[in-house]
Coordinates of C-alpha atoms and ligand atoms in Angstrom, one line a residue:
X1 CA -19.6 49.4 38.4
X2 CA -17.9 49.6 41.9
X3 CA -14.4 51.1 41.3
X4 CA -13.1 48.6 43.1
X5 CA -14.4 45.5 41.1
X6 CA -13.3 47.1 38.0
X7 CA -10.0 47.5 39.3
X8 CA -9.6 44.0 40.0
X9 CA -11.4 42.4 36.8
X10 CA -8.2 44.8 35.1
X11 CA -5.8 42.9 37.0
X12 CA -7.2 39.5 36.3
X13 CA -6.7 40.5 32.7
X14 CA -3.2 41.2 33.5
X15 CA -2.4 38.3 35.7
X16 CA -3.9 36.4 32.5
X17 CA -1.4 38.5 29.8
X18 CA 1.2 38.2 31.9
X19 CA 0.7 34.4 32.1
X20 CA 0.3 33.8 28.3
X21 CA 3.6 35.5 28.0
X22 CA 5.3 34.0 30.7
X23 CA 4.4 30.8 29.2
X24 CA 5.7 32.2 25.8
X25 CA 8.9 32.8 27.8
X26 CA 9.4 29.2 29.1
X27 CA 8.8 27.9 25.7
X28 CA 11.4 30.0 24.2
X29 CA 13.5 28.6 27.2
X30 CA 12.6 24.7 26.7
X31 CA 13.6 26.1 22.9
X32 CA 17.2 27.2 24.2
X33 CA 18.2 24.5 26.4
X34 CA 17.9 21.9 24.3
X35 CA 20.5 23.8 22.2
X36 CA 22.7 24.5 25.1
X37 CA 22.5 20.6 25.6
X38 CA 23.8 19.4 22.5
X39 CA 26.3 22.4 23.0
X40 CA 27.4 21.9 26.1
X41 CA 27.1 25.1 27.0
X42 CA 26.1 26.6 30.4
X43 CA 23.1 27.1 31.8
X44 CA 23.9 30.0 34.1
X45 CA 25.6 32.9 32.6
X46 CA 25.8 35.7 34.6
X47 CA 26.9 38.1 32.4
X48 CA 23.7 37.7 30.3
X49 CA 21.8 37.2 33.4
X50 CA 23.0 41.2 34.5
X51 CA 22.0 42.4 30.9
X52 CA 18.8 41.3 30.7
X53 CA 18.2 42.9 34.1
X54 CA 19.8 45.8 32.8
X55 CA 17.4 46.2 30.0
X56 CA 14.5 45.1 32.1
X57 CA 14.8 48.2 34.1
X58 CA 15.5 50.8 31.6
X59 CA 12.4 49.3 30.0
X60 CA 10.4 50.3 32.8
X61 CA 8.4 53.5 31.9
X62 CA 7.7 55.0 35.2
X63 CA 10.8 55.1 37.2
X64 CA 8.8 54.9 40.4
X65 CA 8.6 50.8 39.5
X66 CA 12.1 50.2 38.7
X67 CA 13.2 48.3 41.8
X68 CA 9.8 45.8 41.8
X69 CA 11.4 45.7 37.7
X70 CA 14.7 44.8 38.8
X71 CA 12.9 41.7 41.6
X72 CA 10.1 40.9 39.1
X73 CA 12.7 39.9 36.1
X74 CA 15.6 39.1 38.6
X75 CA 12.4 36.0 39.6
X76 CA 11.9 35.1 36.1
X77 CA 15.4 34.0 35.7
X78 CA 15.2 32.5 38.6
X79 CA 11.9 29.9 37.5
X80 CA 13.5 29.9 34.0
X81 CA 17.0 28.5 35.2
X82 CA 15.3 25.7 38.0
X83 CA 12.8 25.0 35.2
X84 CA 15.8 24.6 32.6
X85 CA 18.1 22.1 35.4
X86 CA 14.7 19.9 36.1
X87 CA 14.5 19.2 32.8
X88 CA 18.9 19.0 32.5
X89 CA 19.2 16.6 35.2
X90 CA 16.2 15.1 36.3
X91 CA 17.9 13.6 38.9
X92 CA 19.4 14.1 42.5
X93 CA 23.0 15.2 42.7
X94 CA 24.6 13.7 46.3
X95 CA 28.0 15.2 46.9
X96 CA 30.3 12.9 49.0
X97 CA 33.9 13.2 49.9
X98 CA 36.1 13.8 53.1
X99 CA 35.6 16.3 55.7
X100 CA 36.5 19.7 54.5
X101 CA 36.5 19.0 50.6
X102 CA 34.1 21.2 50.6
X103 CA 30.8 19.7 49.6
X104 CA 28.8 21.9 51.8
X105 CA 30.1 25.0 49.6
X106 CA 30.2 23.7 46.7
X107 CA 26.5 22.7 47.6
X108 CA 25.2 25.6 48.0
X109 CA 26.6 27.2 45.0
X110 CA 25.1 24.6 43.1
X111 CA 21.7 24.7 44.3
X112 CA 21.8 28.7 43.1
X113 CA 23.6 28.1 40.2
X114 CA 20.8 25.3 39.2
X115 CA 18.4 26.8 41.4
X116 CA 17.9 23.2 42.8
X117 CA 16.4 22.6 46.5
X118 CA 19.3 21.3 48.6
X119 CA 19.4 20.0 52.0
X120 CA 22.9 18.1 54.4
X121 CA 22.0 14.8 55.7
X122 CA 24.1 15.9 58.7
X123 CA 22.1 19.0 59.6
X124 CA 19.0 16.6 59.3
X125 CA 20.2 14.4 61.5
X126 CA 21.3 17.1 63.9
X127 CA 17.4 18.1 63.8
X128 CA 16.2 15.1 64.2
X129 CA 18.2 13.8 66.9
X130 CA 18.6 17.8 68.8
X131 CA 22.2 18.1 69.5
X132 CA 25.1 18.3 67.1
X133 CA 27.3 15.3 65.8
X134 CA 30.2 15.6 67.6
X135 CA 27.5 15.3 70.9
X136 CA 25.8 12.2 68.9
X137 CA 29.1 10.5 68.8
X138 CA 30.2 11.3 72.6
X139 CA 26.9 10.4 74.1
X140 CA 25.4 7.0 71.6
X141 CA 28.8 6.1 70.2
X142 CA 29.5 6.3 66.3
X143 CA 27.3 3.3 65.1
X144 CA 24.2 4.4 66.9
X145 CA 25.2 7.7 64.2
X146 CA 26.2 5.8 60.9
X147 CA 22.5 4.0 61.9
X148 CA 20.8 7.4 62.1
X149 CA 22.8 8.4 58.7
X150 CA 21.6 5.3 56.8
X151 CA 18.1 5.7 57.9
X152 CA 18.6 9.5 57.0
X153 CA 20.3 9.0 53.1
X154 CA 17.3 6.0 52.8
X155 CA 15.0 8.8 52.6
X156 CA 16.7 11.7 51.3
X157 CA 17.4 9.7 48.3
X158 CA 13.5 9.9 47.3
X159 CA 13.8 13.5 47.2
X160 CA 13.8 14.8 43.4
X161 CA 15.9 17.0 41.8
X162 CA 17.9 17.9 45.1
X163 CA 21.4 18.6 46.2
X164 CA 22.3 16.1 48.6
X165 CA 25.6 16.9 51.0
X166 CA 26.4 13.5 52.5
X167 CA 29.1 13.2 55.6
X168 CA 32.2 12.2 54.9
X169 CA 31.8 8.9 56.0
X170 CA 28.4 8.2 54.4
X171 CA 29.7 5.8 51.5
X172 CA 31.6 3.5 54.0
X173 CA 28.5 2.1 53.8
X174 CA 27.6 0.2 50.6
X175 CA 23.8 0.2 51.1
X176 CA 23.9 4.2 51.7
X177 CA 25.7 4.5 47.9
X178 CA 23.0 2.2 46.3
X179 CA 20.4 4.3 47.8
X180 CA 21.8 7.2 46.3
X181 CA 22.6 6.2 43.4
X182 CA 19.0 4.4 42.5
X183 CA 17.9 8.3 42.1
X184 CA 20.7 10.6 41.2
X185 CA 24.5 11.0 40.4
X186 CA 27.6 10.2 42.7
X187 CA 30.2 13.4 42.7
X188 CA 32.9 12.9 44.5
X189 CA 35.1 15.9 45.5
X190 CA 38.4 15.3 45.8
X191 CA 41.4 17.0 48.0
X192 CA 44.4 16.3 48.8
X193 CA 44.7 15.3 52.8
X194 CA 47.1 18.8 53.5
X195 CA 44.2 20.8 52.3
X196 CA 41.6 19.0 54.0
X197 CA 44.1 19.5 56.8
X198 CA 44.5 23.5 56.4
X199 CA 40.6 24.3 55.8
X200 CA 39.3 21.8 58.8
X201 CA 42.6 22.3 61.6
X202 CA 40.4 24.8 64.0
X203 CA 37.2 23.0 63.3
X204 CA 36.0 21.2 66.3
X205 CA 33.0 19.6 65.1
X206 CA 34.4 16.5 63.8
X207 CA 34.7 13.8 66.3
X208 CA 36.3 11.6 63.8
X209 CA 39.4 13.6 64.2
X210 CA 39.2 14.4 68.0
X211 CA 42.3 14.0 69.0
X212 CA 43.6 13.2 65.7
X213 CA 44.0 16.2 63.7
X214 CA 47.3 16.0 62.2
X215 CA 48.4 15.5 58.4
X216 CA 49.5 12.1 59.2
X217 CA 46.3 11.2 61.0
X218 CA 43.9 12.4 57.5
X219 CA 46.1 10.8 54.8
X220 CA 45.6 7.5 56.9
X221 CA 41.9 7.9 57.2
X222 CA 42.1 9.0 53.5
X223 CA 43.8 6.6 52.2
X224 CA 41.4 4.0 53.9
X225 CA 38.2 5.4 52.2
X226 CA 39.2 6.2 49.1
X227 CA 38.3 3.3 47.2
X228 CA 34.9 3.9 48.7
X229 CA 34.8 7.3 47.1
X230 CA 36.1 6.2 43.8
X231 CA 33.9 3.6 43.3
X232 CA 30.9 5.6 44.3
X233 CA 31.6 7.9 42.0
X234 CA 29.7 9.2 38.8
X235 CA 31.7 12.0 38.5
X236 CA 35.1 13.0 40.0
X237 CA 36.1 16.7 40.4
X238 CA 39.0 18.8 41.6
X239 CA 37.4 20.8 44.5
X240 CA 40.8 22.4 44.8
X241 CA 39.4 25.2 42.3
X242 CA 37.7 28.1 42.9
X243 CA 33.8 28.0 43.4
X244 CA 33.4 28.8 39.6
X245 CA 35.6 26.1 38.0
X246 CA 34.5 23.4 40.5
X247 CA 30.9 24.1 39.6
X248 CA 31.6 24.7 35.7
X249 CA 33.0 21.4 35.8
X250 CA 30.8 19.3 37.4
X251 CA 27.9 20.7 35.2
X252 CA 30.1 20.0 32.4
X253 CA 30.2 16.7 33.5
X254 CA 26.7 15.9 34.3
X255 CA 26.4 17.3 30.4
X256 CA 27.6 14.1 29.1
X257 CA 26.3 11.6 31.3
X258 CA 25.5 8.8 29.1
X259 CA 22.7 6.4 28.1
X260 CA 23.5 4.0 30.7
X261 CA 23.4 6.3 33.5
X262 CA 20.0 7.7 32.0
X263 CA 18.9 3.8 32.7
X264 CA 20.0 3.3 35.5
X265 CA 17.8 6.0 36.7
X266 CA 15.0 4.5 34.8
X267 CA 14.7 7.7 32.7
X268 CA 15.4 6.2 29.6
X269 CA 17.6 8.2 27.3
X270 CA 19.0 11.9 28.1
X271 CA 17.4 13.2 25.0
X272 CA 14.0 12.4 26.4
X273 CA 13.5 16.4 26.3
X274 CA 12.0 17.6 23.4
X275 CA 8.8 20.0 22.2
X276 CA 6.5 17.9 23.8
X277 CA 6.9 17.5 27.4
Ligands
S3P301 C1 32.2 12.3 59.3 C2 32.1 13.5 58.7 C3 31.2 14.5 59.1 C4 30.0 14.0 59.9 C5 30.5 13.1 61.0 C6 31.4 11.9 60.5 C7 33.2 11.3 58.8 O1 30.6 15.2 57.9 O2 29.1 13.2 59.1 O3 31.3 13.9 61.9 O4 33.2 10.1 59.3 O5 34.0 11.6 57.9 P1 31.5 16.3 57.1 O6 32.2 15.5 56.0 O7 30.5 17.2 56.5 O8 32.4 16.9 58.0

């Protein structure tokens, strides 16, 4: 036989080992999170995460492979944790809250933690429409914009299992929180107006606050939308914290979601996980 064939007939039988184990692996993980459900306990822990890298790597035979080692495992916790937050929350999570609260950031350090696709309605609408917001607002006006944004949150909110960053004035509108509700839960990041104030003072992108940026000015505008946030809300978190406790929390949170929120959702019960699916 050609060297060559038989060289790749060896790796099909790899490819097919490595498969029977990898589904073995995401068994074993299926196994584990419904523990860590009923326990509450986190799904990303990066202390484990370094030692089974660790291991992986010292494992490796032939030191010549030990940085593909290091990638190849570093990607299996990868699969295993998104695989482990679809079946969590099989849901979207939309972030709202005022400017500078922080949703982008706390966003993104979601979508790793979870390892959940994530995208900002405003960026989208930036895409779509060519030039930033603050131009959107100067040249069409802001209704033309909250139009756009409704149109845009309409569809994000069919995504699955994504992290949605809304603007800060996105649940003004009524229809844009029903949309994202029908699919997904409501956190709402709360700050107080002088830290809004210190993280967004140099920031000119926000034509809201053109002309406006004072302490006084964001309580005001605060204060007005708040009911809006708290009513939108699923889930209400301190994004005062660092990265770690803000995240911690809101997973903790989105732990005990109950029955009626599972419903609403149309997913039936949260213990709809179990051996067979
Ligand atoms: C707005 C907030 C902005 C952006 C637009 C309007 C608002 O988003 O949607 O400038 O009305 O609060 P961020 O909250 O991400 O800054």
């Amino acid at each position: 036989m050609d060297k060559l064939i038989r060289l790749r007939q060896e790796i099909d039988e790899c490819d097919k080992k490595l498969l029977t184990i990898f589904q073995k692996r995401l068994n074993l993980v299926k196994e584990i999170l419904i523990v860590k459900r009923e326990r509450g306990q986190a799904i990303l822990k990066p202390e484990r995460e370094r030692e089974i890298i660790e291991r992986a790597v010292k494992a490796i035979k032939d030191a010549d492979y030990s940085e593909e080692a290091e990638k190849f495992i570093e990607q299996i916790l990868k699969i295993s944790r998104g695989y482990q937050s679809r079946k969590l929350f099989p849901y979207n999570i939309s972030l709202i809250g005022f400017m500078g609260s922080g949703k982008t950031r706390v966003g993104n350090e979601l979508a790793k933690v979870l390892e959940m696709s994530f995208v900002d309605c405003d960026d989208i609408i930036e895409e779509s429409c060519g030039m930033p917001v603050s131009k959107i607002f100067e040249i069409h006006g802001e209704q033309y914009f909250r139009n756009i944004e409704n149109n845009t949150i309409r569809i994000l909110s069919k995504r699955q299992n994504t992290i949605i960053i809304t603007g800060g004035g996105a649940v003004i509108n009524p229809e844009n929180v029903e949309h994202l509700k029908k699919n997904g839960v409501i956190i709402f990041l709360k700050s107080s107006p002088d830290i809004v104030y210190d993280r967004i003072k140099n920031d000119c992108s926000r034509p809201v606050l053109d002309g406006k940026m004072t302490v006084k000015y964001i309580s005001e505008l605060y204060g007005k939308r708040f009911p809006a946030y708290h009513s939108a809300a699923d889930i209400i978190v301190n994004s005062e914290d660092t990265l770690e406790v803000i995240t911690n929390a809101i997973i903790n949170q989105l732990y005990s979601m109950d029955d009626d929120f599972f419903e609403r959702l149309s997913l039936g019960s949260k213990y709809h996980i179990s051996n067979s699916n």
